[in-house]
Tab-separated table of C-alpha atoms in Angstrom:
chain	number	residue	atom	x	y	z
V	100	MET	CA	-112.110	209.724	29.529
V	101	LEU	CA	-109.324	207.791	30.957
V	102	GLY	CA	-107.960	206.629	27.927
V	103	THR	CA	-106.839	210.547	26.928
V	104	THR	CA	-105.560	211.174	30.444
V	105	VAL	CA	-103.140	208.276	30.406
V	106	MET	CA	-101.963	208.807	27.330
V	107	ILE	CA	-101.415	212.729	27.562
V	108	ALA	CA	-98.695	211.367	31.297
V	109	THR	CA	-97.630	208.429	29.360
V	110	LEU	CA	-96.299	210.738	26.579
V	111	LEU	CA	-95.520	214.098	28.513
V	112	VAL	CA	-93.911	212.366	31.426
V	113	PRO	CA	-90.999	210.434	30.527
V	114	GLN	CA	-89.689	213.169	28.632
V	115	MET	CA	-89.849	215.292	31.597
V	116	GLY	CA	-87.795	212.539	33.469
V	117	GLY	CA	-90.449	211.330	35.577
V	118	SER	CA	-90.805	208.062	36.976
V	119	PRO	CA	-93.457	205.453	37.413
V	120	GLY	CA	-94.409	207.741	40.112
V	121	ASP	CA	-94.393	211.123	39.242
V	122	LYS	CA	-96.669	209.935	36.306
V	123	ALA	CA	-99.305	208.441	39.079
V	124	ARG	CA	-99.082	211.854	40.436
V	125	VAL	CA	-99.698	213.869	37.137
V	126	ILE	CA	-102.970	211.730	36.436
V	127	GLN	CA	-104.231	212.059	39.823
V	128	SER	CA	-104.180	216.141	39.583
V	129	LEU	CA	-105.596	215.503	35.823
V	130	LEU	CA	-108.331	213.705	37.246
V	131	PHE	CA	-108.708	215.909	40.276
V	132	MET	CA	-108.907	219.104	37.529
V	133	SER	CA	-111.450	217.580	36.088
V	134	GLY	CA	-113.593	216.820	37.929
V	135	VAL	CA	-113.539	220.398	39.235
V	136	ASN	CA	-113.268	221.826	36.452
V	137	THR	CA	-117.273	219.713	34.960
V	138	LEU	CA	-118.523	220.679	38.269
V	139	LEU	CA	-118.112	224.083	37.627
V	140	GLN	CA	-119.193	224.175	33.779
V	141	THR	CA	-122.226	222.303	35.362
V	142	TRP	CA	-123.170	224.802	37.665
V	143	PHE	CA	-121.975	228.270	36.398
V	144	GLY	CA	-120.606	227.639	33.012
V	145	THR	CA	-123.105	226.250	29.700
V	146	ARG	CA	-124.903	224.544	32.249
V	147	LEU	CA	-124.897	221.494	29.916
V	148	PRO	CA	-123.835	217.838	30.386
V	149	THR	CA	-120.493	218.165	29.435
V	150	VAL	CA	-117.374	216.434	31.042
V	151	MET	CA	-114.219	218.522	31.371
V	152	GLY	CA	-111.189	216.384	30.326
V	153	PRO	CA	-107.531	217.245	29.524
V	154	SER	CA	-106.609	218.899	26.060
V	155	PHE	CA	-103.656	217.202	23.318
V	156	ALA	CA	-103.953	221.287	22.497
V	157	TYR	CA	-101.570	221.777	25.224
V	158	ILE	CA	-98.764	219.456	23.691
V	159	ILE	CA	-96.722	221.532	21.715
V	160	SER	CA	-96.264	223.985	24.438
V	161	VAL	CA	-95.517	221.894	26.868
V	162	PHE	CA	-92.629	220.147	24.597
V	163	ALA	CA	-90.967	223.609	23.948
V	164	ILE	CA	-90.910	224.331	27.825
V	165	ILE	CA	-89.200	220.623	28.302
V	166	ASN	CA	-86.899	220.938	25.658
V	167	ASP	CA	-85.844	224.364	26.911
V	168	PHE	CA	-84.681	222.691	30.254
V	169	PHE	CA	-83.357	219.629	28.218
V	170	ASP	CA	-80.109	220.264	28.118
V	171	SER	CA	-79.376	221.781	31.205
V	172	ASP	CA	-77.764	221.093	34.787
V	173	PHE	CA	-79.697	219.348	37.311
V	174	GLN	CA	-78.716	216.273	39.935
V	175	ASN	CA	-81.538	213.632	38.589
V	176	ASP	CA	-83.785	213.477	36.545
V	177	HIS	CA	-86.358	214.230	39.537
V	178	GLU	CA	-85.403	217.405	39.740
V	179	ARG	CA	-85.526	218.318	35.458
V	180	PHE	CA	-88.928	216.645	36.163
V	181	THR	CA	-89.852	219.124	39.115
V	182	HIS	CA	-88.443	221.822	37.371
V	183	THR	CA	-90.183	221.655	34.197
V	184	MET	CA	-93.669	220.944	35.848
V	185	ARG	CA	-93.392	224.362	37.937
V	186	ALA	CA	-92.104	225.677	34.306
V	187	ILE	CA	-95.675	224.489	33.104
V	188	GLN	CA	-97.523	225.995	36.326
V	189	GLY	CA	-96.157	229.092	35.409
V	190	SER	CA	-97.171	229.727	32.432
V	191	LEU	CA	-101.081	228.008	32.654
V	192	ILE	CA	-101.467	230.703	35.430
V	193	VAL	CA	-100.367	233.548	33.182
V	194	SER	CA	-102.106	232.470	29.713
V	195	SER	CA	-105.397	231.366	31.764
V	196	PHE	CA	-105.872	235.169	32.017
V	197	LEU	CA	-106.511	235.327	27.850
V	198	ASN	CA	-109.377	232.945	28.359
V	199	ILE	CA	-110.963	234.531	31.405
V	200	ILE	CA	-110.804	238.093	29.465
V	201	LEU	CA	-112.436	237.093	26.548
V	202	GLY	CA	-114.801	235.291	28.083
V	203	TYR	CA	-116.066	237.490	30.950
V	204	SER	CA	-115.586	240.679	28.441
V	205	ASN	CA	-118.520	239.075	26.038
V	206	ALA	CA	-115.520	239.099	23.204
V	207	TRP	CA	-116.495	235.226	22.959
V	208	GLY	CA	-120.127	235.438	22.615
V	209	LYS	CA	-119.849	238.707	20.005
V	210	LEU	CA	-117.522	236.229	17.748
V	211	THR	CA	-120.243	233.721	18.583
V	212	ARG	CA	-122.571	235.336	16.657
V	213	HIS	CA	-120.806	234.793	13.170
V	214	PHE	CA	-121.768	231.107	13.963
V	215	GLY	CA	-124.226	230.317	11.234
V	216	PRO	CA	-124.842	226.414	10.934
V	217	LEU	CA	-122.015	226.661	7.417
V	218	VAL	CA	-119.413	227.224	10.064
V	219	LEU	CA	-120.845	224.999	12.875
V	220	VAL	CA	-121.166	221.774	10.417
V	221	PRO	CA	-117.110	221.155	9.886
V	222	ALA	CA	-116.256	222.678	13.155
V	223	VAL	CA	-118.191	220.395	14.792
V	224	CYS	CA	-117.793	217.534	12.611
V	225	VAL	CA	-113.497	217.773	12.478
V	226	VAL	CA	-114.286	218.253	16.248
V	227	GLY	CA	-114.901	214.231	16.088
V	228	LEU	CA	-112.650	213.365	12.586
V	229	GLY	CA	-109.839	215.546	13.303
V	230	LEU	CA	-109.597	212.409	16.254
V	231	PHE	CA	-109.173	209.783	14.018
V	232	SER	CA	-105.735	208.806	15.207
V	233	ARG	CA	-106.778	207.967	18.213
V	234	GLY	CA	-109.106	205.834	16.976
V	235	PHE	CA	-108.116	202.673	14.911
V	236	PRO	CA	-104.375	203.244	14.784
V	237	GLN	CA	-104.568	202.923	18.184
V	238	LEU	CA	-106.515	200.202	17.961
V	239	ALA	CA	-104.253	198.690	15.064
V	240	ASN	CA	-101.111	198.049	18.391
V	241	CYS	CA	-103.260	195.222	20.051
V	242	VAL	CA	-105.820	194.120	17.087
V	243	GLU	CA	-107.460	190.768	19.083
V	244	ILE	CA	-107.614	193.356	21.883
V	245	GLY	CA	-109.245	196.184	20.713
V	246	LEU	CA	-110.926	194.893	17.440
V	247	LEU	CA	-113.059	192.286	19.778
V	248	MET	CA	-114.249	195.607	21.856
V	249	LEU	CA	-114.783	197.186	18.767
V	250	ILE	CA	-117.535	194.485	17.552
V	251	LEU	CA	-118.781	193.413	21.072
V	252	LEU	CA	-119.780	196.778	21.344
V	253	VAL	CA	-121.517	197.267	17.900
V	254	ILE	CA	-123.058	194.011	18.204
V	255	SER	CA	-124.081	194.515	22.295
V	256	GLN	CA	-125.272	197.802	21.822
V	257	GLN	CA	-127.014	198.173	18.473
V	258	TYR	CA	-127.879	194.434	17.941
V	259	LEU	CA	-128.755	192.571	21.186
V	260	GLN	CA	-131.097	195.054	22.270
V	261	HIS	CA	-133.753	194.694	19.779
V	262	LEU	CA	-134.707	190.947	21.101
V	263	HIS	CA	-136.032	191.766	23.981
V	264	PRO	CA	-138.282	195.107	25.370
V	265	VAL	CA	-136.386	194.571	28.558
V	266	ALA	CA	-132.850	194.549	27.347
V	267	LYS	CA	-133.226	197.501	25.071
V	268	PRO	CA	-133.312	200.277	27.874
V	269	MET	CA	-130.061	197.896	29.635
V	270	LEU	CA	-127.602	197.317	26.876
V	271	GLU	CA	-128.645	200.846	25.475
V	272	ARG	CA	-127.195	202.541	28.588
V	273	TYR	CA	-124.525	199.710	30.316
V	274	ALA	CA	-123.606	197.448	27.140
V	275	LEU	CA	-120.473	199.957	27.318
V	276	LEU	CA	-119.594	199.323	30.659
V	277	LEU	CA	-119.920	195.620	29.908
V	278	CYS	CA	-117.654	195.184	27.325
V	279	VAL	CA	-114.578	197.006	28.610
V	280	GLY	CA	-115.358	194.212	31.686
V	281	ILE	CA	-115.253	191.670	29.591
V	282	VAL	CA	-112.282	192.342	27.156
V	283	TRP	CA	-110.610	194.490	29.377
V	284	ALA	CA	-110.795	190.594	31.530
V	285	PHE	CA	-109.771	188.833	28.865
V	286	ALA	CA	-106.339	191.126	27.830
V	287	ALA	CA	-106.002	190.207	31.533
V	288	ILE	CA	-106.123	186.450	31.395
V	289	LEU	CA	-103.672	186.869	28.207
V	290	THR	CA	-100.856	189.423	29.935
V	291	VAL	CA	-101.169	186.508	33.513
V	292	ALA	CA	-100.522	183.380	30.557
V	293	GLY	CA	-97.642	184.931	29.168
V	294	ALA	CA	-98.942	185.457	25.520
V	295	TYR	CA	-96.970	189.072	25.320
V	296	ASN	CA	-94.118	187.857	27.100
V	297	ASN	CA	-92.064	187.827	24.088
V	298	VAL	CA	-93.474	190.373	21.319
V	299	LYS	CA	-92.125	193.503	20.357
V	300	GLN	CA	-92.167	196.120	23.346
V	301	GLN	CA	-94.624	198.464	21.793
V	302	THR	CA	-97.148	195.370	21.803
V	303	LYS	CA	-96.499	194.837	25.654
V	304	THR	CA	-96.681	198.661	26.292
V	305	SER	CA	-100.423	198.775	24.453
V	306	CYS	CA	-101.694	194.848	24.711
V	307	ARG	CA	-100.679	194.025	29.176
V	308	THR	CA	-102.654	195.284	31.514
V	309	ASP	CA	-100.078	195.707	33.901
V	310	ARG	CA	-97.606	197.743	31.611
V	311	SER	CA	-97.402	201.251	33.008
V	312	PHE	CA	-95.896	200.364	36.964
V	313	LEU	CA	-99.355	202.453	37.788
V	314	MET	CA	-100.625	199.724	40.618
V	315	SER	CA	-97.053	199.854	42.272
V	316	SER	CA	-96.282	203.189	42.017
V	317	ALA	CA	-99.396	204.942	43.188
V	318	PRO	CA	-100.065	205.996	46.763
V	319	TRP	CA	-102.928	204.750	48.420
V	320	ILE	CA	-104.213	208.383	49.303
V	321	LYS	CA	-102.884	211.698	48.132
V	322	ILE	CA	-104.848	214.645	47.847
V	323	PRO	CA	-103.521	217.253	44.996
V	324	TYR	CA	-102.718	220.375	46.527
V	325	PRO	CA	-101.684	223.920	45.673
V	326	PHE	CA	-98.587	224.303	44.253
V	327	GLN	CA	-97.433	220.809	44.649
V	328	TRP	CA	-94.585	220.665	42.482
V	329	GLY	CA	-93.124	224.092	44.419
V	330	THR	CA	-93.074	227.464	43.240
V	331	PRO	CA	-94.448	228.269	39.604
V	332	ILE	CA	-91.383	229.476	37.059
V	333	PHE	CA	-92.778	232.513	34.969
V	334	ARG	CA	-90.748	232.792	31.527
V	335	ALA	CA	-92.477	235.232	28.722
V	336	SER	CA	-91.731	232.501	26.020
V	337	HIS	CA	-93.371	230.064	27.517
V	338	VAL	CA	-96.485	231.815	28.926
V	339	PHE	CA	-96.993	233.149	24.361
V	340	GLY	CA	-96.584	229.678	23.381
V	341	MET	CA	-98.926	228.217	25.952
V	342	MET	CA	-101.893	231.577	25.159
V	343	GLY	CA	-101.982	229.854	22.168
V	344	ALA	CA	-102.581	226.758	23.423
V	345	ALA	CA	-105.172	228.484	25.893
V	346	LEU	CA	-107.428	229.774	22.503
V	347	VAL	CA	-107.188	226.760	20.689
V	348	SER	CA	-108.428	224.997	23.762
V	349	SER	CA	-111.275	227.289	23.601
V	350	ALA	CA	-111.693	226.815	20.274
V	351	GLU	CA	-112.075	223.173	20.667
V	352	SER	CA	-114.799	223.521	23.235
V	353	THR	CA	-116.897	225.832	21.845
V	354	GLY	CA	-117.550	222.542	19.375
V	355	THR	CA	-117.961	220.391	21.904
V	356	PHE	CA	-120.250	222.347	23.450
V	357	TYR	CA	-122.245	223.139	20.560
V	358	ALA	CA	-122.693	219.151	19.723
V	359	ALA	CA	-123.360	218.629	23.688
V	360	ALA	CA	-126.337	220.685	23.211
V	361	ARG	CA	-127.701	219.207	19.694
V	362	LEU	CA	-127.427	215.139	21.312
V	363	SER	CA	-128.812	216.190	24.678
V	364	GLY	CA	-132.058	218.234	22.987
V	365	ALA	CA	-130.938	221.709	24.654
V	366	THR	CA	-131.511	225.105	21.866
V	367	SER	CA	-128.587	226.156	20.523
V	368	PRO	CA	-126.089	227.661	23.400
V	369	PRO	CA	-126.940	232.127	22.907
V	370	GLY	CA	-123.630	233.967	23.049
V	371	HIS	CA	-123.381	234.710	26.740
V	372	VAL	CA	-123.295	231.204	27.535
V	373	MET	CA	-120.252	230.590	24.786
V	374	SER	CA	-118.383	233.341	26.611
V	375	ARG	CA	-119.168	232.389	30.597
V	376	SER	CA	-118.232	229.083	29.830
V	377	ILE	CA	-114.707	230.210	28.225
V	378	GLY	CA	-114.045	233.053	31.012
V	379	LEU	CA	-114.830	230.158	33.388
V	380	GLN	CA	-112.170	227.575	31.561
V	381	GLY	CA	-109.767	230.137	31.615
V	382	ILE	CA	-110.615	230.022	35.558
V	383	GLY	CA	-110.379	226.174	35.729
V	384	GLN	CA	-106.760	226.787	33.723
V	385	LEU	CA	-106.012	228.756	36.648
V	386	LEU	CA	-106.625	226.268	38.854
V	387	GLU	CA	-104.406	224.103	37.124
V	388	GLY	CA	-101.747	226.051	37.153
V	389	ILE	CA	-102.271	226.517	40.803
V	390	PHE	CA	-102.892	222.365	41.517
V	391	GLY	CA	-99.507	222.000	38.990
V	392	SER	CA	-102.072	220.246	36.302
V	393	VAL	CA	-99.456	219.315	33.255
V	394	VAL	CA	-101.997	220.742	30.683
V	395	GLY	CA	-105.465	222.254	30.238
V	396	THR	CA	-108.846	220.831	29.997
V	397	THR	CA	-111.623	221.932	27.021
V	398	GLY	CA	-114.984	219.727	26.360
V	399	SER	CA	-114.565	215.654	26.420
V	400	VAL	CA	-115.300	214.715	23.048
V	401	GLU	CA	-115.655	210.972	24.374
V	402	ASN	CA	-118.272	211.791	26.882
V	403	VAL	CA	-120.411	214.029	24.248
V	404	GLY	CA	-120.217	211.063	21.764
V	405	LEU	CA	-121.158	208.846	24.629
V	406	LEU	CA	-124.726	211.093	24.793
V	407	GLY	CA	-125.570	210.182	21.744
V	408	LEU	CA	-124.640	206.236	22.339
V	409	THR	CA	-126.532	205.895	25.635
V	410	ARG	CA	-129.363	208.833	25.443
V	411	VAL	CA	-128.433	210.182	29.083
V	412	GLY	CA	-128.460	213.624	28.415
V	413	SER	CA	-128.560	214.447	31.947
V	414	ARG	CA	-127.064	217.400	33.423
V	415	ARG	CA	-127.292	215.869	36.907
V	416	VAL	CA	-125.328	212.438	36.359
V	417	VAL	CA	-123.048	214.515	34.984
V	418	GLN	CA	-122.045	215.917	38.620
V	419	ILE	CA	-122.273	212.833	39.986
V	420	SER	CA	-119.592	211.158	37.386
V	421	THR	CA	-117.225	214.297	39.253
V	422	ALA	CA	-117.624	212.934	42.220
V	423	PHE	CA	-116.082	209.485	40.724
V	424	MET	CA	-113.277	211.517	39.270
V	425	ILE	CA	-112.425	213.389	42.842
V	426	PHE	CA	-112.165	210.025	44.177
V	427	PHE	CA	-109.599	207.961	41.811
V	428	SER	CA	-107.552	210.920	41.786
V	429	ILE	CA	-107.275	210.758	45.751
V	430	PHE	CA	-107.388	207.494	46.666
V	431	GLY	CA	-104.550	206.551	44.142
V	432	LYS	CA	-105.007	203.304	43.491
V	433	PHE	CA	-108.048	202.719	42.665
V	434	GLY	CA	-107.595	205.038	39.447
V	435	ALA	CA	-104.443	203.379	39.122
V	436	PHE	CA	-106.277	200.066	38.483
V	437	PHE	CA	-108.866	201.384	36.220
V	438	ALA	CA	-106.112	202.993	34.543
V	439	SER	CA	-104.466	200.088	33.721
V	440	ILE	CA	-106.686	199.837	30.798
V	441	PRO	CA	-105.390	198.612	27.427
V	442	LEU	CA	-105.634	201.776	25.129
V	443	PRO	CA	-106.642	199.797	22.039
V	444	ILE	CA	-110.015	199.495	24.550
V	445	PHE	CA	-110.471	203.028	24.525
V	446	ALA	CA	-109.394	203.362	20.968
V	447	ALA	CA	-112.555	200.774	19.925
V	448	ILE	CA	-114.589	203.129	22.014
V	449	TYR	CA	-113.307	206.715	20.426
V	450	CYS	CA	-114.168	204.482	17.391
V	451	ILE	CA	-117.864	205.076	17.563
V	452	LEU	CA	-117.998	207.771	20.125
V	453	TYR	CA	-116.085	210.404	17.736
V	454	GLY	CA	-117.950	209.147	14.502
V	455	ILE	CA	-121.122	209.757	16.833
V	456	VAL	CA	-120.239	213.646	17.372
V	457	ALA	CA	-118.953	213.631	13.411
V	458	ALA	CA	-122.615	212.783	12.337
V	459	THR	CA	-123.535	215.565	15.167
V	460	GLY	CA	-121.854	218.204	13.219
V	461	ILE	CA	-123.330	217.003	9.221
V	462	SER	CA	-126.744	216.786	11.232
V	463	LEU	CA	-126.807	220.315	11.122
V	464	ILE	CA	-127.197	221.017	7.769
V	465	GLN	CA	-130.727	220.471	7.547
V	466	PHE	CA	-130.912	224.147	8.770
V	467	ALA	CA	-129.428	225.844	5.629
V	468	ASN	CA	-129.762	225.215	2.184
V	469	ASN	CA	-127.730	222.612	0.919
V	470	ASN	CA	-128.833	222.850	-2.517
V	471	SER	CA	-127.287	226.249	-2.657
V	472	LEU	CA	-123.408	225.444	-4.273
V	473	ARG	CA	-122.512	228.243	-2.499
V	474	ASN	CA	-122.997	226.572	0.473
V	475	ILE	CA	-121.499	223.262	-0.930
V	476	TYR	CA	-118.161	225.308	-1.745
V	477	ILE	CA	-117.872	227.016	1.822
V	478	LEU	CA	-118.308	223.669	3.500
V	479	GLY	CA	-116.251	221.559	1.243
V	480	VAL	CA	-113.218	224.382	1.328
V	481	SER	CA	-113.703	224.464	5.278
V	482	LEU	CA	-114.537	220.402	5.793
V	483	PHE	CA	-111.406	220.070	3.109
V	484	LEU	CA	-108.641	222.607	4.873
V	485	GLY	CA	-109.885	221.902	8.570
V	486	ILE	CA	-108.385	217.924	8.511
V	487	SER	CA	-105.501	219.308	5.750
V	488	ILE	CA	-104.145	221.858	7.424
V	489	PRO	CA	-103.704	220.116	10.835
V	490	GLN	CA	-102.586	216.885	8.937
V	491	TYR	CA	-99.704	218.738	7.478
V	492	PHE	CA	-98.593	220.677	10.797
V	493	ILE	CA	-98.728	216.976	12.573
V	494	THR	CA	-96.886	215.355	9.696
V	495	ASN	CA	-93.918	218.068	9.732
V	496	THR	CA	-94.145	218.173	13.791
V	497	ASP	CA	-90.978	216.103	14.988
V	498	ALA	CA	-90.720	214.120	17.845
V	499	SER	CA	-89.300	217.083	20.111
V	500	GLY	CA	-92.002	219.085	19.431
V	501	HIS	CA	-90.753	221.206	16.568
V	502	GLY	CA	-93.396	221.987	13.783
V	503	PRO	CA	-93.412	223.411	10.442
V	504	VAL	CA	-93.365	227.267	12.011
V	505	ARG	CA	-89.457	227.726	12.375
V	506	THR	CA	-88.620	231.172	12.933
V	507	LYS	CA	-86.217	233.219	15.602
V	508	ALA	CA	-88.905	233.647	17.782
V	509	GLY	CA	-90.188	230.315	19.454
V	510	TRP	CA	-92.732	231.671	21.249
V	511	PHE	CA	-94.364	232.922	17.336
V	512	ASN	CA	-93.617	229.191	16.318
V	513	ASP	CA	-95.586	227.340	19.001
V	514	ILE	CA	-98.658	230.053	18.838
V	515	LEU	CA	-98.759	229.046	15.156
V	516	ASN	CA	-97.840	225.658	15.481
V	517	THR	CA	-100.772	224.846	17.996
V	518	ILE	CA	-103.567	226.862	16.405
V	519	PHE	CA	-103.046	225.135	12.518
V	520	SER	CA	-102.877	221.746	14.602
V	521	SER	CA	-106.122	221.981	15.670
V	522	PRO	CA	-108.812	220.554	13.192
V	523	PRO	CA	-111.272	222.631	14.978
V	524	THR	CA	-109.290	226.030	14.712
V	525	VAL	CA	-108.693	225.705	11.268
V	526	ALA	CA	-112.177	224.953	10.690
V	527	LEU	CA	-113.637	228.037	12.269
V	528	ILE	CA	-111.326	230.301	11.201
V	529	VAL	CA	-111.871	228.942	7.571
V	530	GLY	CA	-115.799	228.514	7.906
V	531	THR	CA	-116.323	232.086	9.951
V	532	LEU	CA	-113.963	233.755	6.926
V	533	LEU	CA	-115.820	232.494	4.000
V	534	ASP	CA	-119.192	232.417	5.098
V	535	ASN	CA	-119.527	235.953	6.313
V	536	THR	CA	-117.642	237.372	3.311
V	537	LEU	CA	-118.794	235.762	0.282
V	538	GLU	CA	-122.274	236.836	-0.607
V	539	ALA	CA	-123.217	237.048	3.012
V	540	ARG	CA	-125.954	239.685	2.670
V	541	GLN	CA	-127.598	238.399	-0.029
V	542	ALA	CA	-127.593	234.232	1.106
V	543	VAL	CA	-129.035	235.455	4.702
V	544	ASP	CA	-131.704	232.373	4.415
V	545	GLU	CA	-129.411	230.403	2.354
V	546	ARG	CA	-127.071	230.473	5.249
V	547	GLY	CA	-129.448	229.254	7.813
V	548	LEU	CA	-129.455	232.255	9.968
V	549	PRO	CA	-133.231	232.903	10.634
V	550	TRP	CA	-132.808	229.251	12.868
V	551	MET	CA	-129.869	230.601	14.338
V	552	VAL	CA	-130.506	234.157	15.292
V	553	PRO	CA	-132.994	233.474	17.708
V	554	PHE	CA	-130.643	231.404	20.056
V	555	HIS	CA	-127.187	234.274	20.211
V	556	ARG	CA	-129.873	236.561	22.811
V	557	ARG	CA	-130.705	235.382	26.418
V	558	LYS	CA	-134.296	235.568	25.590
V	559	GLY	CA	-133.740	235.335	21.755
V	560	ASP	CA	-136.375	231.521	22.077
V	561	SER	CA	-138.138	230.972	25.399
V	562	ARG	CA	-136.519	227.524	25.927
V	563	ASN	CA	-132.918	229.636	26.670
V	564	GLU	CA	-133.996	230.246	29.982
V	565	GLU	CA	-135.124	227.015	30.484
V	566	PHE	CA	-131.790	225.054	29.259
V	567	TYR	CA	-129.213	227.620	30.624
V	568	SER	CA	-130.175	229.843	33.507
V	569	TYR	CA	-127.907	229.822	36.803
V	570	PRO	CA	-128.846	227.396	39.727
V	571	LEU	CA	-130.803	228.819	42.850
V	572	ARG	CA	-131.280	232.126	41.221
V	573	ILE	CA	-127.894	233.839	40.870
V	574	SER	CA	-129.203	235.781	38.132
V	575	GLU	CA	-130.573	237.643	39.738
V	576	TYR	CA	-127.126	239.312	41.906
V	577	ILE	CA	-126.239	239.600	38.130
V	578	PRO	CA	-125.781	242.713	36.324
V	579	THR	CA	-127.469	242.536	32.808
V	580	ARG	CA	-124.391	243.773	30.459
V	581	PHE	CA	-123.248	239.483	31.421
V	582	LEU	CA	-126.389	237.968	30.381
V	583	ARG	CA	-127.344	239.617	27.013
């Protein structure tokens, strides 16, 4: 998750006028809120072993806020940075109520009852495939490090584990950490030896382990606290744009949660579980606005892929990992040390983890009739448009965040550009419309609904209670209308 966290901070903070010290504080805030939201989701949300991490869905809305203040008069860059952060705080706080309402009104749960296997296949698939730009394109920025990491990970994690029975469980679980340590040390040796002293700036940024000045600028101890950047600033145009991002993060989390359930051996999440998870995600976004995070969180796709790679689907393990997130966020030097891992190392890992998530989505087709031409049509159109439409929007978005939709209403532009730049959101929209309108009643068995329907309700399957019930008998004190 550190890779995504550092990418977002590196992309946004310099545009706001922030210094390396500001960037370190932003990374600390992102890590802190990721830990808190992960703990909340595993306790009171989906109860699945999913990590909540910062979301790229908010980038367009944040850029719109940055551009609004770009030409304003400020005494220095730091003042512009804090002013922009306060505006982001305000928009995150207000827009969070959209997810809270969608979740706790049970509206999102009722929507998920229209998600059959034909909807979930493209949605879950593009959760992984839609992130292809963070894979080999990022790896290629420093081939000698990224490609070494990719090859080493495949060989050690898949091939060497078969050499001896004792090696299998060790390499299956710890090969990733071992490879990161080896390649990271190799990158540090190259940096110290001066291999990147006379190369292009992009190569230095991608390859060097001391590229970002995080170690020197990060404080030893800094606890993120409410309104650390100042009083939030509320603007209607910013709030509406951020609402589109909040909606997209919900759609992306939905696909991620279904993939996590599949890989961890749980039943498909019932509607009431999806509702409470999205509502809790809204509460998490409210806390992110209060604590001064730069973006909201969503289900971490890379950590869902890790479930399939390590075969460790334990909720307790994920809850313990939040202690590390919160520790690294408070003790800044330690977090900055691990954040100095070159991004091509993360990109090599993503090539494996995103691929596992995409393949998990494809595996769901077994529950529908994959010989039906109707189903083939829906899958093909949903999958292709789920990749093609966002690619068009991303390609035609300029450096300042302006996408292809350019009307006089900036907030309207931000909403549409954000929604249609998200592969899972587009795939969900197209798949849901086609599967529920194209000969829907005549093709109930072909659509795989007999397999899906028992999981839609709390008591539809006897295993639902085992996986998704609240801890400590909390369910006894919650009105039954919220548990259906």
